[in-house]
Amino acid sequence: MPINLSEPLRWTSADADETALLEDLQGNILDGHGRKATLHLMLRFGADAAAARAALRALEPQVTSALAQLEAARAYRNTGQSGGPFVGLLLSSSGYARLGIADRMPDGPADGAFASGMLARSAILNDPAAPDLEAPYRDRIDAMILIGADPDGPDQWTSQAAQHLADMIMSGLGSAVSLITAETGRAIFRSNSAGEAEGIEHFGYVDGRSQPLLLQELVDREAAGGGIDQWNAAFPLSQVLVPDPGSPDTGTAFGSYFVFRKLEQQVKAFKAREEELGAELGIGELAGAFLVGRFEDGTPVTLQGTEGLDHPVPNNFNYAADSAGARCPFFAHIRKTNPRGDVGRTLVPNPQSAADFDRIREFDDDERRVIMARRGMPYGTRNQVTDPSDQPEGGVGLMFMAFQSSIEDQFEFTQQSWANSPPFVARINGSPGDPVGRDPIIGQRGSEADVVLAVPNDWNDAAAGTTPASLAEFVVHKGGEYFFAPAKSMLRAL
């Protein structure tokens, strides 16, 4: 029976074809690998394409399948025993070419974003020019090996398990593959009101919520915990999966496009501006919540004007009751990058007829197709792993990583037409909305003029008016690449 990509997969009762898919698909795509320490080996292939292909073919048994990852996660929940290291392998279009298998690339050489690579798309993304990036990213990266493992201790930044495996893998690859750079990731945490540790990014905000759930077991858990009636977190497999044309196993061989971006966060400057803005407007921590769309503990600012909804962090909400942006401004990071129905509400503001509601459903479907499966990981060290209190001026940030079925329609659309674009929910159907400003967290203006944000003077009080505020860009793109996560059978066939 053909794989049904139009709905989430219930993996615990998978049929034979679905099981074959999970055995062939790389892990980390349908659900995050869950390891708290990572190494990211950026590679370039040498002139001997045959030797490079042989090296990757020999590496294939170590690449973690989706099924192996899911079974290890289930065992961890039942016994507390670690599932051991995780290994993923990603190839760029230049990697396919250097391996001599450009004809096996997904979607063929006509796919603009993947075939061109991230460097060639800098004008679309408003990225810095190549000379302004970190040195390893001024040229194409052929491949990335992602290693996830346990840290040496709960308060340790290092992972000997990850480093040992990386050394073994690089030794096995031999002279056919060279290491360009290695990025080190480590999850950091804050303690919530229940004393539990929740993952945060370096600005101090709970991160990782609002993911598209691609496994029915995760959907069931979300529905039981916080509900999915206001914003449905269930997404089809087609959100991230595409057939892998490089595999001989047609019908069950799939892969996913993968975006990697190293984003430096200027923590000291951001927190200073956040505090300054709160003092100027007399709204305190609301200032940061207006910029992000959530308070630091994860409480959505559209639900209430104070912290406290952090156990669990809510995800079942939308902006239908906040059409004026008086609770959560339209420019807020999480509203800009996941409008939760705002596209339809903006373009059909007063639906009357059946045709109007049909249009809204179409807009909602289009909007949801943009959502990516994010797998980000912080990098850089702080004064402590949990509840860090220092404020670095640089050297820390987020390795933004995301799986999707189309780089152009998902990542590039989100960055160009939503985050970077002053209009709200711009151009999803060709029609721009009203200018509200760029995403204050990940928006990049490039050479374009800055746009002043209209920050609410109070929460849920449109009559209180707004105050104009300018913000520098506190997140700086340092380099990255577009990759594809091939099926394990494709690697065996090299």
Coordinates of C-alpha atoms in Angstrom, one line a residue, residues 74-402:
R74 CA 10.4 4.9 24.0
A75 CA 12.9 2.8 26.0
Y76 CA 14.2 6.0 27.7
R77 CA 10.7 7.0 28.8
N78 CA 10.1 3.5 30.2
T79 CA 13.5 2.9 31.8
G80 CA 15.4 6.1 31.9
Q81 CA 18.3 4.4 30.0
S82 CA 20.0 6.6 27.5
G83 CA 19.5 5.7 23.8
G84 CA 23.2 6.4 23.1
P85 CA 24.6 8.7 20.4
F86 CA 22.6 9.9 17.4
V87 CA 24.2 10.3 13.9
G88 CA 22.7 12.1 10.9
L89 CA 24.2 12.8 7.5
L90 CA 23.1 15.8 5.3
L91 CA 24.3 16.5 1.7
S92 CA 24.3 19.8 -0.1
S93 CA 23.9 20.2 -3.9
S94 CA 27.7 20.8 -4.1
G95 CA 28.1 17.6 -2.2
Y96 CA 26.0 15.7 -4.7
A97 CA 28.1 17.2 -7.5
R98 CA 31.5 16.4 -6.0
L99 CA 30.3 12.8 -5.4
G100 CA 29.5 12.6 -9.1
I101 CA 25.8 11.9 -8.4
A102 CA 24.2 15.2 -9.3
D103 CA 21.6 13.3 -11.3
R104 CA 20.4 11.7 -8.0
M105 CA 19.6 15.1 -6.3
P106 CA 16.0 15.5 -5.0
D107 CA 13.8 17.3 -7.6
G108 CA 16.8 17.4 -10.0
P109 CA 19.0 20.4 -10.8
A110 CA 16.0 22.6 -11.5
D111 CA 15.2 23.1 -7.8
G112 CA 16.4 26.7 -7.4
A113 CA 17.1 27.0 -3.6
F114 CA 18.7 23.7 -2.9
A115 CA 20.6 23.5 -6.2
S116 CA 22.0 27.0 -5.7
G117 CA 22.9 26.8 -2.1
M118 CA 22.4 29.4 0.7
L119 CA 25.3 31.6 -0.4
A120 CA 23.7 32.3 -3.8
R121 CA 20.4 33.2 -2.1
S122 CA 21.8 36.0 0.0
A123 CA 19.9 38.7 -1.8
I124 CA 16.6 36.9 -1.3
L125 CA 17.3 36.5 2.5
N126 CA 19.0 39.8 3.1
D127 CA 22.0 37.9 4.4
P128 CA 25.4 39.5 4.8
A129 CA 27.8 39.2 1.8
A130 CA 30.1 36.1 1.8
P131 CA 33.2 38.1 2.9
D132 CA 31.2 39.2 6.1
L133 CA 30.4 35.6 7.1
E134 CA 32.6 33.5 9.3
A135 CA 35.5 32.1 7.2
P136 CA 34.3 28.4 7.0
Y137 CA 31.0 29.6 5.4
R138 CA 32.4 31.8 2.7
D139 CA 32.3 28.9 0.3
R140 CA 30.0 25.9 -0.1
I141 CA 29.8 23.1 2.4
D142 CA 29.4 19.7 0.8
A143 CA 28.0 17.7 3.8
M144 CA 27.3 17.9 7.5
I145 CA 27.4 15.1 10.0
L146 CA 25.2 15.8 13.0
I147 CA 26.2 13.9 16.2
G148 CA 24.0 14.0 19.3
A149 CA 25.0 12.6 22.6
D150 CA 24.7 13.0 26.4
P151 CA 26.8 15.8 28.0
D152 CA 29.5 14.8 30.5
G153 CA 27.2 16.0 33.3
P154 CA 24.0 18.0 33.8
D155 CA 26.1 21.2 34.4
Q156 CA 28.8 20.4 31.9
W157 CA 29.2 22.0 28.4
T158 CA 31.3 19.1 27.0
S159 CA 30.4 15.7 25.7
Q160 CA 33.2 13.2 25.5
A161 CA 30.8 10.7 23.9
A162 CA 30.1 13.1 21.0
Q163 CA 33.8 14.0 20.6
H164 CA 34.9 10.4 20.7
L165 CA 32.4 9.4 18.0
A166 CA 33.3 12.4 15.9
D167 CA 37.0 11.3 16.0
M168 CA 36.1 7.8 15.0
I169 CA 33.9 8.9 12.1
M170 CA 36.5 11.3 10.7
S171 CA 39.2 8.6 11.0
G172 CA 36.9 6.2 9.1
L173 CA 36.2 8.8 6.3
G174 CA 39.9 9.0 5.5
S175 CA 41.5 11.4 3.2
A176 CA 38.6 11.5 0.8
V177 CA 36.7 13.9 3.1
S178 CA 38.1 17.0 4.9
L179 CA 36.8 18.7 8.0
I180 CA 36.1 22.4 7.3
T181 CA 34.8 23.3 10.8
A182 CA 33.0 21.7 13.7
E183 CA 30.2 23.5 15.6
T184 CA 29.4 22.5 19.2
G185 CA 25.9 22.7 20.5
R186 CA 24.6 22.4 24.1
A187 CA 21.0 22.8 25.3
I188 CA 20.5 25.4 28.0
F189 CA 17.6 25.6 30.5
R190 CA 15.6 27.7 32.9
S191 CA 13.7 26.5 35.9
N192 CA 9.9 26.9 35.5
S193 CA 7.4 27.6 38.3
A194 CA 7.2 23.9 39.1
G195 CA 11.0 23.5 39.4
E196 CA 11.3 21.7 36.1
A197 CA 14.0 22.6 33.5
E198 CA 12.7 23.9 30.2
G199 CA 14.9 24.5 27.1
I200 CA 15.6 28.2 26.4
E201 CA 17.6 30.2 23.8
H202 CA 20.3 32.7 24.8
F203 CA 18.0 35.7 25.2
G204 CA 16.3 33.7 28.0
Y205 CA 13.0 32.7 26.3
V206 CA 11.6 29.2 26.4
D207 CA 12.2 27.7 22.9
G208 CA 10.9 24.8 20.9
R209 CA 7.2 25.1 21.2
S210 CA 4.7 25.4 18.3
Q211 CA 6.2 22.5 16.4
P212 CA 4.4 20.7 13.6
L213 CA 3.6 17.3 15.1
L214 CA 4.2 14.6 12.5
L215 CA 3.5 11.5 14.6
Q216 CA 0.0 10.7 15.8
E217 CA 1.4 9.6 19.2
L218 CA 2.7 13.2 19.7
V219 CA -0.6 14.6 18.5
D220 CA -2.5 12.5 21.0
R221 CA -0.2 13.7 23.8
E222 CA -0.6 17.3 22.8
A223 CA -4.4 17.0 22.6
A224 CA -4.5 15.4 26.1
G225 CA -2.1 18.0 27.6
G226 CA -3.2 21.3 26.3
G227 CA -5.6 20.7 23.4
I228 CA -5.4 21.3 19.7
D229 CA -8.8 22.9 19.0
Q230 CA -7.5 26.5 18.8
W231 CA -4.4 25.7 16.8
N232 CA -4.1 22.2 15.4
A233 CA -0.5 21.0 15.9
A234 CA -1.1 17.9 13.7
F235 CA 0.6 18.1 10.3
P236 CA 0.9 15.6 7.4
L237 CA 4.1 13.8 6.6
S238 CA 4.2 15.8 3.4
Q239 CA 5.1 18.8 5.5
V240 CA 8.7 17.5 5.6
L241 CA 9.0 14.4 3.5
V242 CA 9.8 14.1 -0.3
P243 CA 10.7 11.0 -2.2
D244 CA 14.4 10.3 -2.5
P245 CA 15.2 9.8 -6.2
G246 CA 18.7 8.5 -5.4
S247 CA 17.4 5.4 -3.7
P248 CA 16.6 2.2 -5.5
D249 CA 13.8 1.5 -3.0
T250 CA 11.0 3.4 -4.7
G251 CA 7.8 3.8 -2.7
T252 CA 9.3 3.7 0.8
A253 CA 12.5 5.9 0.4
F254 CA 12.1 9.4 1.6
G255 CA 14.2 12.3 2.7
S256 CA 13.8 15.9 3.8
Y257 CA 15.3 19.3 2.9
F258 CA 17.4 20.8 5.8
V259 CA 18.4 24.4 6.5
F260 CA 21.3 25.1 8.8
R261 CA 22.1 28.7 9.9
K262 CA 24.5 29.9 12.6
L263 CA 22.9 32.9 14.2
E264 CA 24.9 34.9 16.7
Q265 CA 22.9 36.5 19.5
Q266 CA 24.2 39.7 21.1
V267 CA 22.7 39.0 24.5
K268 CA 24.0 42.0 26.4
A269 CA 22.8 44.6 23.8
F270 CA 19.4 42.9 23.4
K271 CA 18.7 42.7 27.1
A272 CA 19.8 46.3 27.6
R273 CA 17.4 47.5 24.8
E274 CA 14.6 45.3 26.2
E275 CA 15.0 46.8 29.6
E276 CA 15.3 50.3 28.2
L277 CA 12.2 49.9 26.2
G278 CA 10.3 48.6 29.2
A279 CA 11.4 51.6 31.2
E280 CA 10.6 54.1 28.4
L281 CA 7.0 52.8 28.1
G282 CA 6.5 52.0 31.7
I283 CA 5.6 48.4 30.9
G284 CA 8.5 46.4 32.3
E285 CA 8.7 42.8 31.1
L286 CA 5.9 43.4 28.7
A287 CA 8.3 45.0 26.4
G288 CA 10.2 41.8 25.8
A289 CA 7.0 39.8 25.5
F290 CA 5.7 42.2 22.9
L291 CA 8.9 41.7 20.8
V292 CA 8.9 37.9 21.1
G293 CA 5.2 37.2 21.5
R294 CA 5.8 35.2 24.7
F295 CA 7.2 36.0 28.1
E296 CA 10.5 34.4 29.1
D297 CA 8.6 31.5 30.8
G298 CA 6.8 30.8 27.5
T299 CA 3.4 32.4 28.4
P300 CA 1.9 33.7 25.2
V301 CA 1.3 37.4 25.5
T302 CA -1.9 37.1 23.5
L303 CA -3.4 35.1 26.4
Q304 CA -2.5 37.3 29.3
G305 CA -0.3 40.3 30.2
T306 CA 1.8 38.6 32.8
E307 CA 3.9 35.5 33.2
G308 CA 2.6 32.3 34.8
L309 CA 1.3 30.0 32.0
D310 CA 4.4 27.8 32.0
H311 CA 3.3 24.4 33.3
P312 CA 3.0 23.3 30.5
V313 CA 3.9 26.1 28.2
P314 CA 0.7 26.7 26.1
N315 CA 0.5 26.1 22.4
N316 CA -3.2 25.8 21.9
F317 CA -4.1 29.4 21.0
N318 CA -4.6 31.7 18.0
Y319 CA -5.0 35.4 17.5
A320 CA -8.7 35.5 16.5
A321 CA -9.5 37.6 19.7
D322 CA -6.6 39.9 19.0
S323 CA -7.4 41.3 15.6
A324 CA -6.1 44.7 16.6
G325 CA -2.8 43.5 17.9
A326 CA -3.5 45.0 21.3
R327 CA -2.3 41.9 23.1
C328 CA 0.3 40.5 20.8
P329 CA 1.7 43.0 18.3
F330 CA 1.6 41.9 14.6
F331 CA 5.4 42.3 14.5
A332 CA 6.1 39.9 17.4
H333 CA 8.4 37.1 16.4
I334 CA 6.1 34.2 17.0
R335 CA 3.2 35.9 15.3
K336 CA 5.3 36.9 12.3
T337 CA 6.6 33.4 11.8
N338 CA 3.4 31.4 12.7
P339 CA 0.4 33.7 12.2
R340 CA -2.1 31.0 13.3
G341 CA -4.9 32.0 10.9
D342 CA -4.0 35.7 10.6
V343 CA -3.6 35.4 6.8
G344 CA -7.3 34.5 6.3
R345 CA -8.5 36.9 9.0
T346 CA -6.5 39.7 7.3
L347 CA -7.5 39.0 3.7
V348 CA -11.2 38.1 4.5
P349 CA -11.8 40.3 7.5
N350 CA -15.7 40.0 7.6
P351 CA -16.6 36.7 6.1
Q352 CA -20.3 36.5 5.2
S353 CA -20.8 33.8 2.5
A354 CA -19.8 30.2 2.1
A355 CA -17.3 31.4 -0.5
D356 CA -15.7 33.7 2.0
F357 CA -15.3 30.8 4.5
D358 CA -13.9 28.6 1.7
R359 CA -11.3 31.3 0.9
I360 CA -10.3 31.5 4.6
R361 CA -9.8 27.7 4.7
E362 CA -7.6 27.9 1.6
F363 CA -5.6 30.7 3.2
D364 CA -5.3 28.6 6.4
D365 CA -4.1 25.6 4.4
D366 CA -1.5 27.8 2.5
E367 CA -0.3 29.4 5.8
R368 CA 0.1 26.0 7.5
R369 CA 2.1 24.6 4.6
V370 CA 4.8 27.2 5.4
I371 CA 5.5 25.8 8.9
M372 CA 8.9 24.0 9.3
A373 CA 10.0 21.2 11.8
R374 CA 12.6 23.2 13.8
R375 CA 15.5 21.4 15.4
G376 CA 17.6 24.3 16.7
M377 CA 20.4 24.0 19.2
P378 CA 22.1 26.8 21.2
Y379 CA 25.9 27.1 20.8
G380 CA 28.4 28.9 23.0
T381 CA 29.0 28.7 26.8
R382 CA 27.6 30.7 29.6
N383 CA 28.3 31.0 33.3
Q384 CA 26.0 28.0 33.9
V385 CA 23.9 25.5 31.9
T386 CA 20.6 26.1 33.8
D387 CA 19.4 29.7 34.6
P388 CA 22.4 31.5 33.1
S389 CA 22.7 35.0 34.4
D390 CA 25.6 36.5 32.4
Q391 CA 25.1 38.6 29.3
P392 CA 27.6 37.8 26.6
E393 CA 28.3 40.4 24.0
G394 CA 28.9 37.7 21.3
G395 CA 30.2 34.2 20.8
V396 CA 26.8 32.6 21.7
G397 CA 23.7 32.0 19.6
L398 CA 21.5 29.5 18.0
M399 CA 22.2 26.9 15.3
F400 CA 18.9 27.2 13.5
M401 CA 18.0 23.9 11.9
A402 CA 14.8 22.9 10.2

